Every structure is written in structure tokens, then in C-alpha cells.
mmCIF file with all atom_site columns, C-alpha atoms in Angstrom:
data_model
loop_
_atom_site.group_PDB
_atom_site.id
_atom_site.type_symbol
_atom_site.label_atom_id
_atom_site.label_alt_id
_atom_site.label_comp_id
_atom_site.label_asym_id
_atom_site.label_entity_id
_atom_site.label_seq_id
_atom_site.pdbx_PDB_ins_code
_atom_site.Cartn_x
_atom_site.Cartn_y
_atom_site.Cartn_z
_atom_site.occupancy
_atom_site.B_iso_or_equiv
_atom_site.pdbx_formal_charge
_atom_site.auth_seq_id
_atom_site.auth_comp_id
_atom_site.auth_asym_id
_atom_site.auth_atom_id
_atom_site.pdbx_PDB_model_num
ATOM 1   C CA . GLN A 1 1   ? 27.365 -37.810 18.410 1.00 0.00 ? 1   GLN A CA 1
ATOM 2   C CA . VAL A 1 2   ? 23.738 -38.716 18.968 1.00 0.00 ? 2   VAL A CA 1
ATOM 3   C CA . GLN A 1 3   ? 21.401 -35.791 18.411 1.00 0.00 ? 3   GLN A CA 1
ATOM 4   C CA . LEU A 1 4   ? 17.865 -35.726 19.757 1.00 0.00 ? 4   LEU A CA 1
ATOM 5   C CA . VAL A 1 5   ? 15.405 -33.047 18.688 1.00 0.00 ? 5   VAL A CA 1
ATOM 6   C CA . GLU A 1 6   ? 12.074 -32.663 20.436 1.00 0.00 ? 6   GLU A CA 1
ATOM 7   C CA . SER A 1 7   ? 9.058  -30.997 18.881 1.00 0.00 ? 7   SER A CA 1
ATOM 8   C CA . GLY A 1 8   ? 5.336  -30.689 19.446 1.00 0.00 ? 8   GLY A CA 1
ATOM 9   C CA . GLY A 1 9   ? 5.271  -28.578 22.576 1.00 0.00 ? 9   GLY A CA 1
ATOM 10  C CA . GLY A 1 10  ? 3.068  -25.551 22.963 1.00 0.00 ? 10  GLY A CA 1
ATOM 11  C CA . LEU A 1 11  ? 0.203  -23.964 24.841 1.00 0.00 ? 11  LEU A CA 1
ATOM 12  C CA . VAL A 1 12  ? -2.902 -26.023 25.532 1.00 0.00 ? 12  VAL A CA 1
ATOM 13  C CA . GLN A 1 13  ? -5.907 -25.690 27.811 1.00 0.00 ? 13  GLN A CA 1
ATOM 14  C CA . ALA A 1 14  ? -6.424 -28.003 30.748 1.00 0.00 ? 14  ALA A CA 1
ATOM 15  C CA . GLY A 1 15  ? -8.013 -31.233 29.598 1.00 0.00 ? 15  GLY A CA 1
ATOM 16  C CA . GLY A 1 16  ? -6.434 -30.970 26.183 1.00 0.00 ? 16  GLY A CA 1
ATOM 17  C CA . SER A 1 17  ? -3.871 -33.143 24.430 1.00 0.00 ? 17  SER A CA 1
ATOM 18  C CA . LEU A 1 18  ? -0.467 -32.809 22.836 1.00 0.00 ? 18  LEU A CA 1
ATOM 19  C CA . ARG A 1 19  ? 1.861  -35.247 21.130 1.00 0.00 ? 19  ARG A CA 1
ATOM 20  C CA . LEU A 1 20  ? 5.554  -34.722 21.522 1.00 0.00 ? 20  LEU A CA 1
ATOM 21  C CA . SER A 1 21  ? 8.043  -36.151 19.065 1.00 0.00 ? 21  SER A CA 1
ATOM 22  C CA . CYS A 1 22  ? 11.752 -36.764 19.458 1.00 0.00 ? 22  CYS A CA 1
ATOM 23  C CA . ALA A 1 23  ? 13.771 -37.407 16.324 1.00 0.00 ? 23  ALA A CA 1
ATOM 24  C CA . CYS A 1 24  ? 17.098 -39.173 16.625 1.00 0.00 ? 24  CYS A CA 1
ATOM 25  C CA . SER A 1 25  ? 19.994 -38.609 14.242 1.00 0.00 ? 25  SER A CA 1
ATOM 26  C CA . GLU A 1 26  ? 21.341 -42.117 14.580 1.00 0.00 ? 26  GLU A CA 1
ATOM 27  C CA . ARG A 1 27  ? 20.545 -44.953 12.200 1.00 0.00 ? 27  ARG A CA 1
ATOM 28  C CA . THR A 1 28  ? 21.186 -47.197 15.185 1.00 0.00 ? 28  THR A CA 1
ATOM 29  C CA . PHE A 1 29  ? 18.174 -45.666 16.962 1.00 0.00 ? 29  PHE A CA 1
ATOM 30  C CA . SER A 1 30  ? 16.714 -49.114 17.595 1.00 0.00 ? 30  SER A CA 1
ATOM 31  C CA . THR A 1 31  ? 19.673 -49.962 19.836 1.00 0.00 ? 31  THR A CA 1
ATOM 32  C CA . TYR A 1 32  ? 18.732 -47.228 22.307 1.00 0.00 ? 32  TYR A CA 1
ATOM 33  C CA . ALA A 1 33  ? 16.176 -47.440 25.061 1.00 0.00 ? 33  ALA A CA 1
ATOM 34  C CA . MET A 1 34  ? 14.360 -44.107 25.218 1.00 0.00 ? 34  MET A CA 1
ATOM 35  C CA . GLY A 1 35  ? 12.818 -42.032 27.928 1.00 0.00 ? 35  GLY A CA 1
ATOM 36  C CA . TRP A 1 36  ? 10.859 -38.840 28.481 1.00 0.00 ? 36  TRP A CA 1
ATOM 37  C CA . PHE A 1 37  ? 11.484 -36.463 31.356 1.00 0.00 ? 37  PHE A CA 1
ATOM 38  C CA . ARG A 1 38  ? 10.317 -33.013 32.343 1.00 0.00 ? 38  ARG A CA 1
ATOM 39  C CA . GLN A 1 39  ? 11.496 -30.157 34.483 1.00 0.00 ? 39  GLN A CA 1
ATOM 40  C CA . ALA A 1 40  ? 9.290  -27.416 35.857 1.00 0.00 ? 40  ALA A CA 1
ATOM 41  C CA . PRO A 1 41  ? 10.728 -24.112 37.108 1.00 0.00 ? 41  PRO A CA 1
ATOM 42  C CA . GLY A 1 42  ? 12.298 -24.516 40.514 1.00 0.00 ? 42  GLY A CA 1
ATOM 43  C CA . LYS A 1 43  ? 11.843 -28.276 40.496 1.00 0.00 ? 43  LYS A CA 1
ATOM 44  C CA . GLU A 1 44  ? 14.081 -31.244 39.843 1.00 0.00 ? 44  GLU A CA 1
ATOM 45  C CA . ARG A 1 45  ? 13.934 -33.163 36.607 1.00 0.00 ? 45  ARG A CA 1
ATOM 46  C CA . GLU A 1 46  ? 11.213 -35.798 36.739 1.00 0.00 ? 46  GLU A CA 1
ATOM 47  C CA . PHE A 1 47  ? 11.072 -39.165 34.986 1.00 0.00 ? 47  PHE A CA 1
ATOM 48  C CA . LEU A 1 48  ? 7.863  -39.671 33.016 1.00 0.00 ? 48  LEU A CA 1
ATOM 49  C CA . ALA A 1 49  ? 8.098  -42.727 30.801 1.00 0.00 ? 49  ALA A CA 1
ATOM 50  C CA . ARG A 1 50  ? 10.503 -45.127 29.153 1.00 0.00 ? 50  ARG A CA 1
ATOM 51  C CA . ILE A 1 51  ? 10.362 -47.608 26.337 1.00 0.00 ? 51  ILE A CA 1
ATOM 52  C CA . SER A 1 52  ? 12.550 -50.541 25.439 1.00 0.00 ? 52  SER A CA 1
ATOM 53  C CA . ARG A 1 53  ? 14.574 -50.804 22.251 1.00 0.00 ? 53  ARG A CA 1
ATOM 54  C CA . SER A 1 54  ? 11.930 -52.853 20.482 1.00 0.00 ? 54  SER A CA 1
ATOM 55  C CA . GLY A 1 55  ? 9.040  -50.884 21.939 1.00 0.00 ? 55  GLY A CA 1
ATOM 56  C CA . GLY A 1 56  ? 7.627  -53.937 23.615 1.00 0.00 ? 56  GLY A CA 1
ATOM 57  C CA . VAL A 1 57  ? 8.129  -52.783 27.188 1.00 0.00 ? 57  VAL A CA 1
ATOM 58  C CA . THR A 1 58  ? 7.025  -49.464 28.649 1.00 0.00 ? 58  THR A CA 1
ATOM 59  C CA . ASP A 1 59  ? 7.032  -47.965 32.107 1.00 0.00 ? 59  ASP A CA 1
ATOM 60  C CA . TYR A 1 60  ? 5.449  -44.813 33.526 1.00 0.00 ? 60  TYR A CA 1
ATOM 61  C CA . ALA A 1 61  ? 5.646  -42.553 36.507 1.00 0.00 ? 61  ALA A CA 1
ATOM 62  C CA . ASP A 1 62  ? 2.540  -42.646 38.680 1.00 0.00 ? 62  ASP A CA 1
ATOM 63  C CA . SER A 1 63  ? 1.935  -38.969 37.972 1.00 0.00 ? 63  SER A CA 1
ATOM 64  C CA . VAL A 1 64  ? 1.251  -39.637 34.287 1.00 0.00 ? 64  VAL A CA 1
ATOM 65  C CA . LYS A 1 65  ? 0.112  -43.254 34.199 1.00 0.00 ? 65  LYS A CA 1
ATOM 66  C CA . GLY A 1 66  ? -3.142 -43.568 32.329 1.00 0.00 ? 66  GLY A CA 1
ATOM 67  C CA . ARG A 1 67  ? -2.796 -40.114 30.739 1.00 0.00 ? 67  ARG A CA 1
ATOM 68  C CA . PHE A 1 68  ? 0.508  -40.315 28.833 1.00 0.00 ? 68  PHE A CA 1
ATOM 69  C CA . THR A 1 69  ? 1.591  -42.953 26.332 1.00 0.00 ? 69  THR A CA 1
ATOM 70  C CA . ILE A 1 70  ? 5.117  -43.488 25.069 1.00 0.00 ? 70  ILE A CA 1
ATOM 71  C CA . SER A 1 71  ? 5.715  -45.145 21.721 1.00 0.00 ? 71  SER A CA 1
ATOM 72  C CA . ARG A 1 72  ? 8.413  -45.371 19.090 1.00 0.00 ? 72  ARG A CA 1
ATOM 73  C CA . ASP A 1 73  ? 8.815  -45.914 15.390 1.00 0.00 ? 73  ASP A CA 1
ATOM 74  C CA . ASN A 1 74  ? 12.226 -47.412 14.719 1.00 0.00 ? 74  ASN A CA 1
ATOM 75  C CA . ASN A 1 75  ? 11.751 -46.957 10.974 1.00 0.00 ? 75  ASN A CA 1
ATOM 76  C CA . LYS A 1 76  ? 11.464 -43.214 11.524 1.00 0.00 ? 76  LYS A CA 1
ATOM 77  C CA . ASN A 1 77  ? 14.057 -42.994 14.323 1.00 0.00 ? 77  ASN A CA 1
ATOM 78  C CA . THR A 1 78  ? 11.463 -41.252 16.456 1.00 0.00 ? 78  THR A CA 1
ATOM 79  C CA . VAL A 1 79  ? 9.956  -41.639 19.906 1.00 0.00 ? 79  VAL A CA 1
ATOM 80  C CA . TYR A 1 80  ? 6.646  -40.085 20.860 1.00 0.00 ? 80  TYR A CA 1
ATOM 81  C CA . LEU A 1 81  ? 4.825  -39.014 23.984 1.00 0.00 ? 81  LEU A CA 1
ATOM 82  C CA . GLN A 1 82  ? 1.075  -38.737 23.653 1.00 0.00 ? 82  GLN A CA 1
ATOM 83  C CA . MET A 1 83  ? -0.248 -36.584 26.473 1.00 0.00 ? 83  MET A CA 1
ATOM 84  C CA . ASN A 1 84  ? -3.963 -36.533 27.249 1.00 0.00 ? 84  ASN A CA 1
ATOM 85  C CA . SER A 1 85  ? -6.044 -34.942 29.986 1.00 0.00 ? 85  SER A CA 1
ATOM 86  C CA . LEU A 1 86  ? -3.369 -32.351 30.551 1.00 0.00 ? 86  LEU A CA 1
ATOM 87  C CA . LYS A 1 87  ? -3.308 -30.425 33.810 1.00 0.00 ? 87  LYS A CA 1
ATOM 88  C CA . PRO A 1 88  ? -1.715 -27.090 34.702 1.00 0.00 ? 88  PRO A CA 1
ATOM 89  C CA . GLU A 1 89  ? 0.799  -28.996 36.816 1.00 0.00 ? 89  GLU A CA 1
ATOM 90  C CA . ASP A 1 90  ? 2.049  -30.696 33.651 1.00 0.00 ? 90  ASP A CA 1
ATOM 91  C CA . THR A 1 91  ? 3.570  -27.364 32.622 1.00 0.00 ? 91  THR A CA 1
ATOM 92  C CA . ALA A 1 92  ? 7.306  -27.904 32.166 1.00 0.00 ? 92  ALA A CA 1
ATOM 93  C CA . VAL A 1 93  ? 10.105 -28.309 29.676 1.00 0.00 ? 93  VAL A CA 1
ATOM 94  C CA . TYR A 1 94  ? 9.949  -31.824 28.296 1.00 0.00 ? 94  TYR A CA 1
ATOM 95  C CA . TYR A 1 95  ? 13.074 -33.743 27.322 1.00 0.00 ? 95  TYR A CA 1
ATOM 96  C CA . CYS A 1 96  ? 13.709 -37.000 25.567 1.00 0.00 ? 96  CYS A CA 1
ATOM 97  C CA . ALA A 1 97  ? 16.766 -39.077 26.351 1.00 0.00 ? 97  ALA A CA 1
ATOM 98  C CA . ALA A 1 98  ? 18.541 -42.102 24.920 1.00 0.00 ? 98  ALA A CA 1
ATOM 99  C CA . ARG A 1 99  ? 20.259 -44.902 26.818 1.00 0.00 ? 99  ARG A CA 1
ATOM 100 C CA . SER A 1 100 ? 22.724 -47.066 24.979 1.00 0.00 ? 100 SER A CA 1
ATOM 101 C CA . PHE A 1 101 ? 22.749 -50.825 25.390 1.00 0.00 ? 101 PHE A CA 1
ATOM 102 C CA . LEU A 1 102 ? 25.650 -51.026 27.840 1.00 0.00 ? 102 LEU A CA 1
ATOM 103 C CA . SER A 1 103 ? 24.826 -47.907 29.816 1.00 0.00 ? 103 SER A CA 1
ATOM 104 C CA . ALA A 1 104 ? 23.036 -47.754 33.151 1.00 0.00 ? 104 ALA A CA 1
ATOM 105 C CA . THR A 1 105 ? 22.064 -44.126 32.638 1.00 0.00 ? 105 THR A CA 1
ATOM 106 C CA . TYR A 1 106 ? 20.736 -41.960 29.850 1.00 0.00 ? 106 TYR A CA 1
ATOM 107 C CA . ASP A 1 107 ? 23.668 -40.882 27.715 1.00 0.00 ? 107 ASP A CA 1
ATOM 108 C CA . HIS A 1 108 ? 22.098 -38.392 25.362 1.00 0.00 ? 108 HIS A CA 1
ATOM 109 C CA . TRP A 1 109 ? 19.533 -35.656 25.851 1.00 0.00 ? 109 TRP A CA 1
ATOM 110 C CA . GLY A 1 110 ? 17.527 -33.378 23.628 1.00 0.00 ? 110 GLY A CA 1
ATOM 111 C CA . GLN A 1 111 ? 17.285 -29.632 24.049 1.00 0.00 ? 111 GLN A CA 1
ATOM 112 C CA . GLY A 1 112 ? 13.742 -29.770 25.392 1.00 0.00 ? 112 GLY A CA 1
ATOM 113 C CA . THR A 1 113 ? 10.375 -28.444 24.304 1.00 0.00 ? 113 THR A CA 1
ATOM 114 C CA . GLN A 1 114 ? 8.104  -26.235 26.396 1.00 0.00 ? 114 GLN A CA 1
ATOM 115 C CA . VAL A 1 115 ? 4.642  -27.436 27.325 1.00 0.00 ? 115 VAL A CA 1
ATOM 116 C CA . THR A 1 116 ? 2.312  -24.946 28.981 1.00 0.00 ? 116 THR A CA 1
ATOM 117 C CA . VAL A 1 117 ? -1.117 -25.966 30.227 1.00 0.00 ? 117 VAL A CA 1
ATOM 118 C CA . SER A 1 118 ? -3.496 -23.143 31.057 1.00 0.00 ? 118 SER A CA 1
ATOM 119 C CA . SER A 1 119 ? -6.313 -23.504 33.564 1.00 0.00 ? 119 SER A CA 1
#
């Protein structure tokens, strides 16, 4: 069973930065496309960013484009989300997810990490 563990969340002031990490238990990490999502209280889960298996292709939601950067280190089985210029509306629980090669959807999810941005 694939296990994903997020870390790096916390409390930050508006305009600040955080880097989230998501460690994967699988040695076959490089065979998974990865994504970051978030869910704020009372709202639906929102796609933020995704990265291809090799890391060569990335895609972002308009709400975070230019402020967030997704990256991965396949040697460390870890995907990252660098978040800059944070806004209070970025407050949410952030989740990473893995999509296997033959799957059309994300198969595995982490437990989430809380990010709170104060104004």
C-alpha cells in the first residue's frame, strides 16, 4: 500500500512562504505522477498543481500560478510544494496525491497538513 506523508505546514503571515513536503513509501515513486490539492473549511477540494513522473512537466491552477512551485526528487521519493506570497485565502488543509501509470485518477492520498495564513 502506497503511503504518503505530508509535512511542512504551519502558521505564517500573509506574504510569507512555506515549503510542503510529501514523502512516499514506495521505491517505485518515479512511476507515479503527483499532485497537490487543498481543502478549506466548507469548501470542496481544490486542485493546485501536478507534476509528471520525470518532473519535466508541471501544471498549475490559476489561483496559485506564479506563486506556488511543484517539484520532485525521485532519489528521495519526495514531492514538494513551494508556496510564496501566501494569502489568507490560502488557508486550508493541503494534501498530496499519487496517480499510477494506468490510472485516470489519483489513487493514493496523504493525511494532509494544515496551512494557516494570518492577515
